XYZ file of C-alpha atoms in Angstrom:
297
model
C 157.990 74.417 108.318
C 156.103 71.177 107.412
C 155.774 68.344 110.099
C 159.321 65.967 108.656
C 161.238 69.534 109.840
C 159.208 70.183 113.130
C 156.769 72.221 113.320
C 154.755 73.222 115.981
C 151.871 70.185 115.261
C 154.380 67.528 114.961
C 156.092 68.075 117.963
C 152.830 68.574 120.343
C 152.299 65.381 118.163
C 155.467 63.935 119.388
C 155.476 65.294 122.962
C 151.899 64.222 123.499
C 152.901 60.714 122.143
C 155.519 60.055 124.383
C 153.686 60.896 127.591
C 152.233 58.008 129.406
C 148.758 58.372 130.989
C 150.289 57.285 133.984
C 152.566 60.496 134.585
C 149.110 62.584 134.697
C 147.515 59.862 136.862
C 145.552 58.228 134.334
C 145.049 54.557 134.005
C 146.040 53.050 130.655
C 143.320 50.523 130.150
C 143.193 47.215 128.256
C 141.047 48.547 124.858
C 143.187 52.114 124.903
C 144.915 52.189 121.609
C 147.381 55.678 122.250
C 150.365 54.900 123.950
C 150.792 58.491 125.004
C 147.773 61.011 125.981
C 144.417 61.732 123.842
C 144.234 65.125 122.307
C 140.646 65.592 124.546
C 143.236 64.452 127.722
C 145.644 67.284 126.751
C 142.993 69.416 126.601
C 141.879 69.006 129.520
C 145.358 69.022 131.038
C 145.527 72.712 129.250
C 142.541 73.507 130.350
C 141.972 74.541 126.324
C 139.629 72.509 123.911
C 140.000 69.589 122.100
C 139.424 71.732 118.993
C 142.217 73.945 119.501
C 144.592 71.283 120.151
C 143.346 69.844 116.547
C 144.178 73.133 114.813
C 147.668 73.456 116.804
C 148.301 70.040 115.875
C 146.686 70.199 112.132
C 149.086 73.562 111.515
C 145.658 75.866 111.024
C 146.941 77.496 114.390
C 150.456 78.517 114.666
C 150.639 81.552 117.094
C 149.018 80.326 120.413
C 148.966 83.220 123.068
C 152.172 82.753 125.760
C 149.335 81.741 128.501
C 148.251 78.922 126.115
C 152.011 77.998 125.704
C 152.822 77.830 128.550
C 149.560 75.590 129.767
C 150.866 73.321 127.008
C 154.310 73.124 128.338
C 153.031 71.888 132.129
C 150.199 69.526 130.738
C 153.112 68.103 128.388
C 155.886 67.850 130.973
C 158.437 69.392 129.111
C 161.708 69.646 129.938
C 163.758 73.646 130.397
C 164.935 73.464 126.643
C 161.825 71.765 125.478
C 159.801 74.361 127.068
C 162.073 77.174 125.187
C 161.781 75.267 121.869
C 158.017 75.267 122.217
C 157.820 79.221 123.145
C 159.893 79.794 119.725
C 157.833 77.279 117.636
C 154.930 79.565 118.442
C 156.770 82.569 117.558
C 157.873 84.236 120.748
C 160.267 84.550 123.422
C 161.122 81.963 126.015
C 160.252 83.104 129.679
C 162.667 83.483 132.281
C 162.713 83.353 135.986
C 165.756 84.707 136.225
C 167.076 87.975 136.854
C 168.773 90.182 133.738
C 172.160 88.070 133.790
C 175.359 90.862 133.952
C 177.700 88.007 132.843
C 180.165 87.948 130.050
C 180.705 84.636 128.979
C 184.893 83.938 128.594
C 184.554 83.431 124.786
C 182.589 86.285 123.897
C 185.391 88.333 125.987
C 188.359 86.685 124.527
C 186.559 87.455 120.579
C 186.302 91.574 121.902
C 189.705 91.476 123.576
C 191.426 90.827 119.599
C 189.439 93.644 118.392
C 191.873 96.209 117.042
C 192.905 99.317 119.552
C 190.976 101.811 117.541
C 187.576 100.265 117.604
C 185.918 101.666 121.377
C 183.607 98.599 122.204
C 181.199 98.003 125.293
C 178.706 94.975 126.387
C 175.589 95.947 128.076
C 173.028 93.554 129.429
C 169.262 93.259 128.582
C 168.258 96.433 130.232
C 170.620 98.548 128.847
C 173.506 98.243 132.278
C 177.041 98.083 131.112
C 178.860 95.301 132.328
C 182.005 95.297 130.449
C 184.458 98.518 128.196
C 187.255 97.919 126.589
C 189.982 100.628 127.282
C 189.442 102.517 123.572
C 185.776 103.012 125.375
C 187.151 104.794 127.706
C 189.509 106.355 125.593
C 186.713 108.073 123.882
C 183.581 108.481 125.978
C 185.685 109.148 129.519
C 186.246 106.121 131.636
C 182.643 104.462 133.401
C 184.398 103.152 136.541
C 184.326 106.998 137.507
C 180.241 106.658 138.272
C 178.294 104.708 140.321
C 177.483 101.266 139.561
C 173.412 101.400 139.296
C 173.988 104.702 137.260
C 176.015 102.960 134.282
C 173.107 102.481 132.124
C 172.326 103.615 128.462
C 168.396 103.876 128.670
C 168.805 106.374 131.954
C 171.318 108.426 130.098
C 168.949 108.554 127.534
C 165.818 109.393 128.945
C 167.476 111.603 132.327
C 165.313 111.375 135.393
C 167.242 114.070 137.341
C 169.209 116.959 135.569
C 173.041 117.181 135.790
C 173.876 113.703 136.665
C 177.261 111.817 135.669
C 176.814 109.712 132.093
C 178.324 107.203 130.809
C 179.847 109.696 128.156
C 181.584 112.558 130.304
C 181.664 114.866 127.307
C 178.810 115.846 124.974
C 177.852 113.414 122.188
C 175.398 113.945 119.726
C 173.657 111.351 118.086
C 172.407 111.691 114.319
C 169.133 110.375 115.186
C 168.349 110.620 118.005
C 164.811 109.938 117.807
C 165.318 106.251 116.417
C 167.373 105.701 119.378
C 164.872 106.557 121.905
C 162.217 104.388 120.137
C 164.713 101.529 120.042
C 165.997 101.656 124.130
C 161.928 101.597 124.726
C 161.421 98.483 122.040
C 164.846 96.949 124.034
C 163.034 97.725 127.741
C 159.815 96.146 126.444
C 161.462 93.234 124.799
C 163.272 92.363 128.149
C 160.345 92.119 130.381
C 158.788 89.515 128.588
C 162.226 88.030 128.690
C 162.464 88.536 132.357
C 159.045 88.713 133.395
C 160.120 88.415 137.598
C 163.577 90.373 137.328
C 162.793 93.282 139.487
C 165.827 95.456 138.604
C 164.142 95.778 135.206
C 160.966 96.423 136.813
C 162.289 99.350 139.362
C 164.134 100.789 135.799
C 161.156 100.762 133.768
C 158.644 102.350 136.781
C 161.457 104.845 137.381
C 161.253 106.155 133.957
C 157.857 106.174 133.268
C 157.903 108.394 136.375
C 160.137 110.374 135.964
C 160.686 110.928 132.211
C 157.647 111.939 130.073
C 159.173 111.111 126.782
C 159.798 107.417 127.871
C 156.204 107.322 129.557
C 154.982 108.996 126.034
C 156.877 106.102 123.798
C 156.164 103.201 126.939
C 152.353 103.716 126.458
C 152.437 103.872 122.245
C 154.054 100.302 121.725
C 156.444 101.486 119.684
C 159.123 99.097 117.981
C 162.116 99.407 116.951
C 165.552 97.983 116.727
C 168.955 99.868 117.958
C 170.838 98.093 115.357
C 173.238 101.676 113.669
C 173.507 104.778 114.277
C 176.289 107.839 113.405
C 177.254 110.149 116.808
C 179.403 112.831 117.391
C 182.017 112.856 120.199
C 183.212 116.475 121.297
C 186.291 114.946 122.952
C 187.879 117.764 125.186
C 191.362 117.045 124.453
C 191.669 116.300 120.458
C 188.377 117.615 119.159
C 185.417 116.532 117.307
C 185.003 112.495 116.209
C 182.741 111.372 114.302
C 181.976 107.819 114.633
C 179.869 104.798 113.942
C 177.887 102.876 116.087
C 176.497 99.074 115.477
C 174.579 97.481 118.032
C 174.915 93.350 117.860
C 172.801 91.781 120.214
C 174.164 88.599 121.601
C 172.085 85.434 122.685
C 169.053 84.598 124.800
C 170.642 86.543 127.371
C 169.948 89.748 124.837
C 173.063 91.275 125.487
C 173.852 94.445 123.417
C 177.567 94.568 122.160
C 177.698 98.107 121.443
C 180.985 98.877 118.456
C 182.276 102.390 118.092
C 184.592 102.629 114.607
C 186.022 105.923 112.809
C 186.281 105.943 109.140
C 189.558 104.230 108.368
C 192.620 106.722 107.303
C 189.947 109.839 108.540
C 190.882 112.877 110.683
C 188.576 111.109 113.103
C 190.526 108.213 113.403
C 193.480 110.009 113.591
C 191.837 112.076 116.531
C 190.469 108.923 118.503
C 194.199 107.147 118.139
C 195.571 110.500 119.890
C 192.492 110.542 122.659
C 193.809 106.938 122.974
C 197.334 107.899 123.507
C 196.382 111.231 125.280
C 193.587 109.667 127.329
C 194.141 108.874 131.590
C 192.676 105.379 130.375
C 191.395 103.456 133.697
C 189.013 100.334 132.637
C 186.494 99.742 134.919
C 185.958 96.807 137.021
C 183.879 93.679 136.303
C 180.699 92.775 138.196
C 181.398 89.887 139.942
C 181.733 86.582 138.689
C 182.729 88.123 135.424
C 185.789 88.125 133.821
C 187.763 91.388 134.185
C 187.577 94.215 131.496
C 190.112 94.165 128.329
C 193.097 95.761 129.022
């Protein structure tokens, strides 16, 4: 990005402009020619040097750590959404105070509720917790309302704590690769807490599995990365058999929701077999967390 489209310089530029020496308690003076704050103020502000700030501000620095960020943000006064644009100008992730939001905004429901019958389709939040099924879902994997809230989550069904507890599929499905999933629920989990930095039900999830699963504790401590973005599983449905479907992953907004899409091949014997576990299926759609709106019927 060059400075007309702005990049990270121009807009500490701009945002350092703008600030009177007044709002950080500094007197303007008759011979000061900058209406807003000296880079050597800012420094100090950021408690970074006046160097720095000329490289930031020259383009020669582009990545400044999140600490450094966010000492910029304060000294500057930013505003919420300038703070956020700031974090992504240097290439990461706004922080959040907030807990891992389980809401499901109305339009992204209304777009999932005119998805065709034979596509099974689920929302979970940051951490993996599903907050939302359409009925084909349940259709197909066995219906989630049947489990405990706090259980409903992907990354605990994926790396199991305890032996022979309920999951959000009831019946056994195999993924084609599996190992790309685990890497990718670990990349998700690590993502999150730097998106949610003070949300302690991600905290208690990720402590719980490092304690309790060595595989997650294994791929927790490498840093691996990945993204959870397609995969190919096999559903050994009870009542019609084998289906074989596809899965895309579409993650949705800062929140970093995961909408989670389960398709057969069109005109297959699997499609034919998940439109009869649809019609053969005792179909009961959970219920919504609250302040959400209520699953697809």
């Amino acid at each position: 990005m060059n400075d007309a489209n702005g990049s990270l310089g121009a807009m500490l530029r701009t945002w350092r402009d703008r600030l009177p020496p007044s709002a950080v308690g500094l007197a303007a003076g008759r011979t000061r020619r900058a209406t807003g704050l000296r880079r050597e103020e800012l420094a100090e502000l950021a408690g970074i040097s006046v160097d720095y700030v000329i490289r930031l501000e020259q383009g020669r620095v582009t990545t400044p750590s999140s600490q450094v960020t966010g000492a910029l943000a304060r000294a500057l006064q930013l505003t919420g959404e300038e703070r956020d644009h700031l974090y992504r100008l240097a290439g990461q992730l706004p922080p959040s105070d907030k807990e891992v939001s389980d809401h499901l905004p109305p339009g992204l429901g209304r777009v999932l509720n005119r998805l065709g019958e034979l596509t099974a389709v689920a929302v979970f939040a940051a951490d993996w917790h599903l907050i939302w099924w359409n009925r084909t879902w349940s259709a197909l994997l066995g219906d989630p309302s049947l489990m405990p809230d706090h259980l409903r989550n992907f990354a605990r069904d994926t790396f199991p704590v305890r032996a022979g507890g309920p999951h959000l599929s009831q019946w056994a499905t195999i993924s084609h690769d599996q190992r790309s999933v685990e890497v990718a629920v670990v990349s998700d989990l690590r993502r999150a807490t730097g998106r949610f930095p003070r949300s302690g039900r991600l905290h208690g999830l990720v402590t719980e599995l490092v304690e309790g699963n060595e595989r997650f504790a294994t791929l927790w401590t490498s840093g691996v990365v990945g993204a959870h973005r397609e995969d190919r599983k096999t559903v050994h449905h009870p009542a019609v058999g084998p289906i074989a479907v596809d899965c895309d992953v579409i993650s949705d907004g800062e929140a970093d929701r995961k909408i989670v899409v389960l398709s057969a091949e069109p005109d297959s014997q699997d499609e034919s077999r998940l439109q009869l576990a649809l019609v053969n299926g005792a179909v009961t759609p959970g219920t919504a967390p609250t302040g959400a709106p209520p699953h697809v019927r």
